[in-house]
């Protein structure tokens, strides 16, 4: 029985800050962000967007050709949760009009809970192959103002329909895992911004990659040479370079730096213009690879690495299915990126510092450009969501990215 992606869609807010503007404000050489981190723009959500609206927007498009009554479970992976008790999945369940028989819950383990969701989905579908699972991973990456993490902020959501009738990517059964109690990145309940020891996190990420790869090889018998492409969790785009050269070195690969770069290049087209999307990041990379690859990847194998600080990591793999290109919404994604609005620095500051009231006061959220769903306000400590009309797409092309184009 096959298990994999039947449909996938990514959503990012309609606003971004150009990192050259941020570098100027922070008195830094913009090349530090463009070359050093591989980041060009960071998505900034307006006050009337949160993980629920982003997740619902991605899921709405992912379900365009799928009967909603066929969805048995909706899982919501996030580390930007809006409630300590109620799952964000339930709000999305309502906004999308999913059946009352559909189960809904939230999962957490930093950036890799989306992959845990995928593994739970695999177990559910194996148990009952008629099940379709909607996996939503949605996050707002927020670091302290004027900290080293600030330029790696971003926001976005991925929605994936997983089933035994995949048409884009089939996941291979085996996976390798690594867990260790470390404090590289965390967010205590009393904080809106993550705390991160960035340099330490890079080291732990690479260690977790080596260890989970070792476990994966033991479980699957696979070799580095068996993979045509690789996708990595991307806290910032250049992390893929650090990760892939590390994995190639461990495996004594004879590939040239240019050949190694080709193995990840197409997965790195979206992250430089959205920034980190935490749980959605790896899957944003998979979608970027599928949409941006000029080559037909059908029947080719891709190695996937999911990392969640704290930490837990998983190495797993998939195989692209014949005619997968037919099912991608490439033009719609290009349109979404190309029609976003650039914020000036002060507007970014205003969006960043905006907070919904936490005292139960009634509040009406100012209207900004959003997708189909937005937060209308707060009433008696309850977030009120609404559906709004959207303009028809004009479909301009994806703008050329200025950040890393090649490593060698
Ligand atoms: N031109 C080109 N490159 C430049 C440059 C310039 N003018 N100035 C600096 N750089 C390079 C540095 O050499 C460095 O490259 P290297 O990694 O190859 O050594 C890179 O830019 C970053 O600069 P650096 O000064 O080393 O780091 P920083 O203190 O600014 O912090 C991070 C960078 C990634 C550690 C920080 O942004 C961060 O913590 N981000 C969050 C990461 C995270 O969330 N991790 C946890 C989840 S996985």
Tab-separated table of C-alpha atoms and ligand atoms in Angstrom:
chain	number	residue	atom	x	y	z
A	1	UNK	CA	0.000	0.000	0.000
A	2	UNK	CA	1.259	3.464	-0.921
A	3	UNK	CA	1.060	6.377	1.511
A	4	UNK	CA	1.791	9.962	0.626
A	5	UNK	CA	0.768	13.411	-0.568
A	6	UNK	CA	-2.467	13.660	-2.512
A	7	UNK	CA	-2.576	17.467	-2.399
A	8	UNK	CA	-0.408	20.261	-0.953
A	9	UNK	CA	-0.614	24.040	-0.640
A	10	UNK	CA	1.451	26.751	1.013
A	11	UNK	CA	0.224	30.109	2.305
A	12	UNK	CA	2.236	33.091	3.479
A	13	UNK	CA	0.986	36.536	4.607
A	14	UNK	CA	0.556	39.366	2.106
A	15	UNK	CA	3.285	41.534	3.696
A	16	UNK	CA	7.047	41.246	3.965
A	17	UNK	CA	10.055	43.258	5.081
A	18	UNK	CA	12.977	43.460	2.685
A	19	UNK	CA	16.047	42.441	4.677
A	20	UNK	CA	18.115	45.161	3.026
A	21	UNK	CA	15.821	47.644	4.824
A	22	UNK	CA	16.348	45.766	8.120
A	23	UNK	CA	20.139	45.671	7.630
A	24	UNK	CA	20.160	49.414	6.981
A	25	UNK	CA	18.170	50.062	10.172
A	26	UNK	CA	20.500	47.782	12.190
A	27	UNK	CA	23.626	49.381	10.675
A	28	UNK	CA	24.756	46.096	9.042
A	29	UNK	CA	26.038	45.086	5.615
A	30	UNK	CA	22.963	43.620	3.815
A	31	UNK	CA	25.250	40.861	2.477
A	32	UNK	CA	25.290	39.396	5.986
A	33	UNK	CA	21.604	38.548	5.527
A	34	UNK	CA	21.642	37.890	1.774
A	35	UNK	CA	24.803	35.777	1.556
A	36	UNK	CA	25.491	34.949	5.210
A	37	UNK	CA	21.982	33.656	6.025
A	38	UNK	CA	20.590	33.253	2.511
A	39	UNK	CA	17.572	35.398	3.396
A	40	UNK	CA	16.136	38.172	1.241
A	41	UNK	CA	12.660	38.916	2.621
A	42	UNK	CA	10.794	37.962	5.765
A	43	UNK	CA	7.038	37.445	5.750
A	44	UNK	CA	5.308	39.588	8.399
A	45	UNK	CA	1.731	38.736	9.386
A	46	UNK	CA	-0.643	41.711	9.815
A	47	UNK	CA	-2.620	42.037	13.096
A	48	UNK	CA	-5.605	40.177	11.628
A	49	UNK	CA	-3.657	36.989	10.809
A	50	UNK	CA	-2.509	34.178	13.072
A	51	UNK	CA	-1.654	30.489	12.710
A	52	UNK	CA	-5.342	29.605	12.362
A	53	UNK	CA	-6.045	31.989	9.453
A	54	UNK	CA	-2.780	31.026	7.715
A	55	UNK	CA	-3.467	27.311	8.186
A	56	UNK	CA	-7.088	27.661	7.009
A	57	UNK	CA	-5.953	29.603	3.920
A	58	UNK	CA	-3.436	26.886	2.974
A	59	UNK	CA	-5.954	24.112	3.687
A	60	UNK	CA	-8.738	25.774	1.696
A	61	UNK	CA	-6.583	25.583	-1.456
A	62	UNK	CA	-5.259	22.095	-0.655
A	63	UNK	CA	-8.852	20.836	-0.506
A	64	UNK	CA	-9.932	22.409	-3.813
A	65	UNK	CA	-10.191	19.066	-5.634
A	66	UNK	CA	-10.923	16.896	-2.619
A	67	UNK	CA	-14.298	16.013	-1.194
A	68	UNK	CA	-14.347	17.583	2.283
A	69	UNK	CA	-16.547	14.813	3.660
A	70	UNK	CA	-13.671	12.386	2.925
A	71	UNK	CA	-11.372	14.003	5.540
A	72	UNK	CA	-11.284	11.766	8.641
A	73	UNK	CA	-8.749	13.708	10.736
A	74	UNK	CA	-7.288	17.193	10.809
A	75	UNK	CA	-3.978	17.584	12.678
A	76	UNK	CA	-2.482	20.968	13.407
A	77	UNK	CA	1.267	21.225	14.029
A	78	UNK	CA	2.507	24.505	15.490
A	79	UNK	CA	4.828	26.116	18.010
A	80	UNK	CA	2.923	29.433	17.841
A	81	UNK	CA	-0.172	28.033	19.542
A	82	UNK	CA	-3.015	30.469	20.345
A	83	UNK	CA	-4.502	28.471	23.231
A	84	UNK	CA	-3.163	26.202	25.969
A	85	UNK	CA	-6.189	23.933	25.769
A	86	UNK	CA	-8.220	24.169	22.592
A	87	UNK	CA	-6.610	22.859	19.399
A	88	UNK	CA	-6.169	25.316	16.500
A	89	UNK	CA	-7.369	22.380	14.357
A	90	UNK	CA	-10.910	22.906	15.650
A	91	UNK	CA	-11.057	26.516	14.409
A	92	UNK	CA	-9.791	25.400	10.982
A	93	UNK	CA	-12.257	22.500	11.027
A	94	UNK	CA	-15.089	25.035	11.387
A	95	UNK	CA	-13.735	27.575	8.855
A	96	UNK	CA	-13.455	24.800	6.239
A	97	UNK	CA	-16.767	23.136	7.066
A	98	UNK	CA	-15.229	19.712	7.692
A	99	UNK	CA	-17.559	16.892	8.803
A	100	UNK	CA	-18.428	16.553	12.507
A	101	UNK	CA	-17.102	12.967	12.388
A	102	UNK	CA	-13.616	14.337	11.552
A	103	UNK	CA	-11.181	14.179	14.502
A	104	UNK	CA	-9.198	17.359	15.257
A	105	UNK	CA	-6.129	17.885	17.428
A	106	UNK	CA	-2.863	19.821	17.816
A	107	UNK	CA	0.674	18.442	18.079
A	108	UNK	CA	3.870	19.973	19.465
A	109	UNK	CA	7.618	19.371	19.305
A	110	UNK	CA	9.175	22.521	17.881
A	111	UNK	CA	9.661	22.453	14.100
A	112	UNK	CA	9.375	18.680	13.656
A	113	UNK	CA	5.833	18.107	14.996
A	114	UNK	CA	4.609	18.306	11.380
A	115	UNK	CA	6.713	15.211	10.616
A	116	UNK	CA	5.375	13.480	13.723
A	117	UNK	CA	1.896	14.298	12.377
A	118	UNK	CA	2.848	12.708	9.082
A	119	UNK	CA	3.961	9.543	10.891
A	120	UNK	CA	0.731	9.412	12.901
A	121	UNK	CA	-1.161	9.837	9.620
A	122	UNK	CA	0.805	6.957	8.091
A	123	UNK	CA	-0.189	4.697	10.988
A	124	UNK	CA	-3.861	5.734	10.687
A	125	UNK	CA	-3.939	5.201	6.916
A	126	UNK	CA	-2.161	1.844	7.226
A	127	UNK	CA	-4.836	0.801	9.719
A	128	UNK	CA	-7.629	2.021	7.458
A	129	UNK	CA	-6.595	2.767	3.834
A	130	UNK	CA	-9.835	4.648	3.087
A	131	UNK	CA	-8.841	7.433	5.536
A	132	UNK	CA	-7.719	10.847	4.310
A	133	UNK	CA	-5.808	13.029	6.754
A	134	UNK	CA	-5.444	16.806	6.526
A	135	UNK	CA	-2.135	17.853	8.071
A	136	UNK	CA	-1.777	21.598	8.683
A	137	UNK	CA	1.541	23.073	9.868
A	138	UNK	CA	1.411	26.781	10.565
A	139	UNK	CA	3.820	29.097	12.361
A	140	UNK	CA	4.976	32.643	12.980
A	141	UNK	CA	8.723	32.693	13.683
A	142	UNK	CA	9.267	35.507	16.183
A	143	UNK	CA	12.562	36.353	17.855
A	144	UNK	CA	13.485	39.284	20.078
A	145	UNK	CA	13.585	42.710	18.458
A	146	UNK	CA	17.107	43.601	17.295
A	147	UNK	CA	18.543	40.160	18.155
A	148	UNK	CA	20.649	37.846	15.957
A	149	UNK	CA	17.531	35.743	15.287
A	150	UNK	CA	15.446	38.693	14.024
A	151	UNK	CA	16.491	38.451	10.314
A	152	UNK	CA	15.542	34.763	10.264
A	153	UNK	CA	11.909	35.510	11.212
A	154	UNK	CA	9.122	34.535	8.834
A	155	UNK	CA	5.605	33.146	8.655
A	156	UNK	CA	3.658	30.610	6.669
A	157	UNK	CA	1.512	27.497	6.665
A	158	UNK	CA	1.468	24.287	4.692
A	159	UNK	CA	-1.571	22.045	4.271
A	160	UNK	CA	-1.158	18.487	3.038
A	161	UNK	CA	-3.773	15.866	2.282
A	162	UNK	CA	-2.250	12.471	3.110
A	163	UNK	CA	-3.799	9.223	1.940
A	164	UNK	CA	-3.316	5.813	0.360
A	165	UNK	CA	-3.990	7.426	-3.070
A	166	UNK	CA	-1.038	9.857	-3.317
A	167	UNK	CA	-0.454	11.607	-6.647
A	168	UNK	CA	2.569	13.806	-5.788
A	169	UNK	CA	4.966	12.021	-3.431
A	170	UNK	CA	4.874	8.582	-1.801
A	171	UNK	CA	6.726	8.224	1.507
A	172	UNK	CA	8.968	5.207	1.921
A	173	UNK	CA	8.328	3.327	5.136
A	174	UNK	CA	11.557	3.657	7.104
A	175	UNK	CA	12.769	6.562	9.217
A	176	UNK	CA	15.650	7.301	11.570
A	177	UNK	CA	15.258	9.397	14.707
A	178	UNK	CA	17.374	11.226	17.259
A	179	UNK	CA	16.276	12.779	20.567
A	180	UNK	CA	18.349	14.636	23.162
A	181	UNK	CA	17.442	17.117	25.893
A	182	UNK	CA	19.166	20.353	24.832
A	183	UNK	CA	18.349	24.057	25.226
A	184	UNK	CA	19.120	25.429	21.769
A	185	UNK	CA	15.749	27.078	21.149
A	186	UNK	CA	12.642	27.309	23.348
A	187	UNK	CA	9.723	29.594	24.200
A	188	UNK	CA	8.445	29.634	27.783
A	189	UNK	CA	4.661	30.132	28.098
A	190	UNK	CA	5.123	33.707	29.344
A	191	UNK	CA	6.984	34.858	26.216
A	192	UNK	CA	5.827	35.820	22.706
A	193	UNK	CA	9.349	35.564	21.322
A	194	UNK	CA	11.532	32.478	21.115
A	195	UNK	CA	14.844	32.282	22.966
A	196	UNK	CA	17.636	30.809	20.880
A	197	UNK	CA	21.310	29.986	21.185
A	198	UNK	CA	21.765	30.115	17.422
A	199	UNK	CA	25.352	28.912	17.062
A	200	UNK	CA	24.740	26.008	19.483
A	201	UNK	CA	21.552	25.148	17.596
A	202	UNK	CA	23.482	24.807	14.330
A	203	UNK	CA	25.876	22.353	16.033
A	204	UNK	CA	23.043	20.306	17.534
A	205	UNK	CA	21.162	20.329	14.215
A	206	UNK	CA	24.226	18.832	12.481
A	207	UNK	CA	24.708	16.253	15.234
A	208	UNK	CA	21.007	15.275	15.033
A	209	UNK	CA	21.322	14.991	11.239
A	210	UNK	CA	24.312	12.635	11.524
A	211	UNK	CA	22.646	10.522	14.237
A	212	UNK	CA	19.217	10.244	12.610
A	213	UNK	CA	20.898	9.430	9.258
A	214	UNK	CA	22.863	6.657	10.993
A	215	UNK	CA	19.630	5.249	12.431
A	216	UNK	CA	17.882	5.622	9.053
A	217	UNK	CA	20.656	3.723	7.240
A	218	UNK	CA	20.406	0.933	9.839
A	219	UNK	CA	16.632	0.698	9.373
A	220	UNK	CA	16.523	1.015	5.574
A	221	UNK	CA	19.874	-0.118	4.219
A	222	UNK	CA	19.836	2.983	1.984
A	223	UNK	CA	22.991	4.789	0.852
A	224	UNK	CA	23.677	8.479	0.203
A	225	UNK	CA	23.981	7.671	-3.535
A	226	UNK	CA	20.393	6.317	-3.602
A	227	UNK	CA	19.011	9.853	-3.345
A	228	UNK	CA	18.599	12.251	-6.249
A	229	UNK	CA	17.493	15.239	-4.179
A	230	UNK	CA	17.478	16.283	-0.508
A	231	UNK	CA	15.231	18.676	1.456
A	232	UNK	CA	16.144	20.021	4.889
A	233	UNK	CA	14.406	21.880	7.665
A	234	UNK	CA	15.408	25.501	7.058
A	235	UNK	CA	15.681	27.858	10.067
A	236	UNK	CA	17.493	30.032	7.475
A	237	UNK	CA	18.261	29.034	3.906
A	238	UNK	CA	22.043	28.642	4.249
A	239	UNK	CA	21.449	25.927	6.841
A	240	UNK	CA	20.858	23.604	3.860
A	241	UNK	CA	24.420	24.204	2.697
A	242	UNK	CA	25.811	23.428	6.153
A	243	UNK	CA	23.600	20.336	6.462
A	244	UNK	CA	24.123	18.891	3.007
A	245	UNK	CA	27.895	19.341	2.918
A	246	UNK	CA	28.002	17.715	6.387
A	247	UNK	CA	25.954	14.711	5.245
A	248	UNK	CA	28.007	14.401	2.037
A	249	UNK	CA	31.223	14.467	4.073
A	250	UNK	CA	30.000	11.822	6.547
A	251	UNK	CA	29.232	9.610	3.561
A	252	UNK	CA	32.581	10.324	1.869
A	253	UNK	CA	30.686	11.548	-1.204
A	254	UNK	CA	32.767	12.179	-4.320
A	255	UNK	CA	30.264	14.732	-5.676
A	256	UNK	CA	31.673	18.176	-6.460
A	257	UNK	CA	30.316	21.186	-4.509
A	258	UNK	CA	28.308	22.160	-7.638
A	259	UNK	CA	26.765	18.673	-7.834
A	260	UNK	CA	25.954	18.759	-4.113
A	261	UNK	CA	24.334	22.160	-4.553
A	262	UNK	CA	22.185	20.831	-7.425
A	263	UNK	CA	20.815	18.205	-5.031
A	264	UNK	CA	19.157	20.890	-2.877
A	265	UNK	CA	18.962	24.053	-5.056
A	266	UNK	CA	15.327	23.834	-6.174
A	267	UNK	CA	14.137	23.234	-2.612
A	268	UNK	CA	15.604	26.619	-1.631
A	269	UNK	CA	13.514	28.977	-3.800
A	270	UNK	CA	10.715	29.845	-1.369
A	271	UNK	CA	12.460	30.056	2.032
A	272	UNK	CA	14.657	33.099	1.125
A	273	UNK	CA	11.498	35.132	0.433
A	274	UNK	CA	9.350	33.960	3.374
A	275	UNK	CA	11.818	33.319	6.190
A	276	UNK	CA	11.506	30.521	8.711
A	277	UNK	CA	8.062	28.939	8.948
A	278	UNK	CA	9.060	26.508	11.741
A	279	UNK	CA	6.798	23.410	11.341
A	280	UNK	CA	6.008	24.278	7.696
A	281	UNK	CA	9.634	24.850	6.691
A	282	UNK	CA	10.659	21.373	5.459
A	283	UNK	CA	7.383	20.986	3.557
A	284	UNK	CA	7.701	24.463	2.022
A	285	UNK	CA	11.066	23.166	0.709
A	286	UNK	CA	9.485	19.993	-0.730
A	287	UNK	CA	6.852	22.108	-2.498
A	288	UNK	CA	9.532	24.501	-3.780
A	289	UNK	CA	11.448	21.524	-5.195
A	290	UNK	CA	8.386	20.119	-6.948
A	291	UNK	CA	7.304	23.478	-8.403
A	292	UNK	CA	10.707	24.919	-9.314
A	293	UNK	CA	12.478	21.826	-10.694
A	294	UNK	CA	12.651	22.103	-14.495
A	295	UNK	CA	13.499	18.414	-14.559
A	296	UNK	CA	10.832	15.737	-14.220
A	297	UNK	CA	11.515	14.108	-10.848
A	298	UNK	CA	9.051	11.234	-11.342
A	299	UNK	CA	10.298	8.001	-9.731
A	300	UNK	CA	13.265	9.874	-8.221
A	301	UNK	CA	14.022	9.517	-4.525
A	302	UNK	CA	14.317	12.458	-2.128
A	303	UNK	CA	15.933	12.393	1.335
A	304	UNK	CA	14.089	14.465	3.940
A	305	UNK	CA	15.411	15.847	7.204
A	306	UNK	CA	13.110	17.264	9.859
A	307	UNK	CA	14.628	18.975	12.924
A	308	UNK	CA	12.819	20.274	15.998
A	309	UNK	CA	14.900	22.122	18.584
A	310	UNK	CA	14.997	20.825	22.074
A	311	UNK	CA	15.574	18.402	20.281
A	312	UNK	CA	14.057	15.658	18.164
A	313	UNK	CA	14.964	14.925	14.544
A	314	UNK	CA	13.829	12.490	11.857
A	315	UNK	CA	15.422	11.426	8.589
A	316	UNK	CA	12.992	9.838	6.140
A	317	UNK	CA	12.433	9.687	2.409
A	318	UNK	CA	9.958	9.789	-0.435
A	319	UNK	CA	9.640	9.018	-4.138
A	320	UNK	CA	8.031	11.446	-6.597
A	321	UNK	CA	5.086	9.944	-8.446
A	322	UNK	CA	4.527	9.931	-12.236
A	323	UNK	CA	2.738	13.080	-13.513
A	324	UNK	CA	3.087	14.794	-10.101
A	325	UNK	CA	3.513	18.193	-11.875
A	326	UNK	CA	-0.108	18.024	-13.014
A	327	UNK	CA	-1.343	18.369	-9.431
A	328	UNK	CA	0.775	21.334	-8.346
A	329	UNK	CA	-0.630	24.865	-8.059
A	330	UNK	CA	2.621	26.478	-9.225
A	331	UNK	CA	1.145	29.578	-10.864
A	332	UNK	CA	-1.061	30.334	-7.882
A	333	UNK	CA	1.974	30.135	-5.559
A	334	UNK	CA	4.022	32.421	-7.839
A	335	UNK	CA	1.129	34.859	-7.875
A	336	UNK	CA	0.892	34.842	-4.086
A	337	UNK	CA	4.616	35.651	-3.692
A	338	UNK	CA	4.687	38.258	-6.454
A	339	UNK	CA	1.666	40.257	-5.258
A	340	UNK	CA	2.797	40.717	-1.635
A	341	UNK	CA	3.338	44.218	-0.284
A	342	UNK	CA	6.703	45.471	0.896
A	343	UNK	CA	6.572	47.117	4.337
A	344	UNK	CA	8.759	50.044	5.283
A	345	UNK	CA	10.691	49.462	8.515
A	346	UNK	CA	8.232	51.485	10.706
A	347	UNK	CA	5.292	49.437	9.415
A	348	UNK	CA	7.163	46.240	10.317
A	349	UNK	CA	7.742	47.660	13.803
A	350	UNK	CA	3.995	48.392	14.133
A	351	UNK	CA	2.981	44.900	13.000
A	352	UNK	CA	5.636	43.311	15.246
A	353	UNK	CA	4.559	45.200	18.383
A	354	UNK	CA	0.797	44.771	17.829
A	355	UNK	CA	-0.832	42.516	20.412
A	356	UNK	CA	-4.401	41.295	20.703
A	357	UNK	CA	-5.834	42.243	24.132
A	358	UNK	CA	-5.295	39.659	26.878
A	359	UNK	CA	-7.797	41.129	29.382
A	360	UNK	CA	-11.002	39.947	27.660
A	361	UNK	CA	-11.841	43.464	26.374
A	362	UNK	CA	-13.921	43.468	23.190
A	363	UNK	CA	-11.647	44.367	20.295
A	364	UNK	CA	-12.171	44.895	16.581
A	365	UNK	CA	-9.083	44.135	14.472
A	366	UNK	CA	-8.162	46.696	11.799
A	367	UNK	CA	-8.600	45.289	8.288
A	368	UNK	CA	-5.463	44.465	6.310
A	369	UNK	CA	-4.860	42.396	3.222
A	370	UNK	CA	-5.334	38.742	4.095
A	371	UNK	CA	-6.395	35.533	2.408
A	372	UNK	CA	-9.918	34.207	2.636
A	373	UNK	CA	-9.844	34.068	6.448
A	374	UNK	CA	-8.978	36.747	9.037
A	375	UNK	CA	-9.358	37.494	12.757
A	376	UNK	CA	-12.230	39.975	13.074
A	377	UNK	CA	-11.519	40.613	16.764
A	378	UNK	CA	-11.807	39.381	20.331
A	379	UNK	CA	-14.967	38.986	22.396
A	380	UNK	CA	-14.966	37.701	25.983
A	381	UNK	CA	-11.481	36.174	25.536
A	382	UNK	CA	-12.608	34.399	22.331
A	383	UNK	CA	-10.938	34.930	18.943
A	384	UNK	CA	-13.564	35.690	16.305
A	385	UNK	CA	-12.670	34.550	12.800
A	386	UNK	CA	-14.391	35.599	9.576
A	387	UNK	CA	-14.385	34.687	5.903
A	388	UNK	CA	-13.775	37.516	3.440
A	389	UNK	CA	-14.072	37.798	-0.343
A	390	UNK	CA	-10.816	37.669	-2.318
A	391	UNK	CA	-9.873	39.284	-5.634
A	392	UNK	CA	-9.328	36.999	-8.652
A	393	UNK	CA	-5.633	36.194	-9.261
A	394	UNK	CA	-3.645	38.100	-11.930
A	395	UNK	CA	-0.767	35.588	-12.082
A	396	UNK	CA	2.454	37.601	-12.539
A	397	UNK	CA	5.716	35.550	-12.622
A	398	UNK	CA	7.902	34.736	-9.574
A	399	UNK	CA	10.508	37.467	-9.002
A	400	UNK	CA	14.133	36.370	-9.248
A	401	UNK	CA	15.687	35.911	-5.809
A	402	UNK	CA	18.822	37.886	-4.904
A	403	UNK	CA	20.036	35.632	-2.093
A	404	UNK	CA	22.247	32.552	-2.502
A	405	UNK	CA	22.232	31.269	-6.056
A	406	UNK	CA	25.097	28.825	-5.626
A	407	UNK	CA	27.607	27.743	-2.974
A	408	UNK	CA	30.722	26.839	-4.873
B	1	LIG	N1	28.872	39.273	3.951
B	1	LIG	C1	28.699	37.935	3.782
B	1	LIG	N2	28.538	37.077	4.848
B	1	LIG	C2	28.566	37.596	6.083
B	1	LIG	C3	28.762	38.974	6.313
B	1	LIG	C4	28.915	39.833	5.182
B	1	LIG	N3	29.075	41.136	5.315
B	1	LIG	N4	28.748	39.177	7.653
B	1	LIG	C5	28.566	37.977	8.251
B	1	LIG	N5	28.473	37.029	7.314
B	1	LIG	C6	28.227	35.595	7.508
B	1	LIG	C7	29.056	34.994	8.644
B	1	LIG	O1	30.367	34.684	8.230
B	1	LIG	C8	28.219	33.774	8.982
B	1	LIG	O2	28.498	32.775	8.026
B	1	LIG	P1	28.943	31.279	8.508
B	1	LIG	O3	27.730	30.676	9.168
B	1	LIG	O4	29.313	30.578	7.240
B	1	LIG	O5	30.074	31.442	9.477
B	1	LIG	C9	26.770	34.239	8.716
B	1	LIG	O6	26.870	35.420	7.922
B	1	LIG	C10	25.977	34.590	9.989
B	1	LIG	O7	26.652	35.590	10.695
B	1	LIG	P2	27.102	35.375	12.230
B	1	LIG	O8	27.702	36.647	12.704
B	1	LIG	O9	27.958	34.167	12.339
B	1	LIG	O10	25.803	34.960	13.018
B	1	LIG	P3	24.724	35.816	13.821
B	1	LIG	O11	25.280	36.054	15.151
B	1	LIG	O12	24.235	36.962	13.053
B	1	LIG	O13	23.540	34.743	13.924
B	1	LIG	C11	22.148	32.882	13.415
B	1	LIG	C12	23.134	33.917	12.846
B	1	LIG	C13	21.707	31.945	12.307
B	1	LIG	C14	22.834	32.053	14.477
B	1	LIG	C15	20.950	33.659	13.990
B	1	LIG	O14	20.302	34.363	12.946
B	1	LIG	C16	19.936	32.774	14.678
B	1	LIG	O15	20.107	32.383	15.818
B	1	LIG	N6	18.799	32.440	13.989
B	1	LIG	C17	17.789	31.563	14.522
B	1	LIG	C18	18.147	30.124	14.224
B	1	LIG	C19	17.169	29.183	14.891
B	1	LIG	O16	16.026	29.501	15.116
B	1	LIG	N7	17.625	27.980	15.235
B	1	LIG	C20	16.791	27.028	15.933
B	1	LIG	C21	15.867	26.297	15.085
B	1	LIG	S1	16.590	25.143	14.014
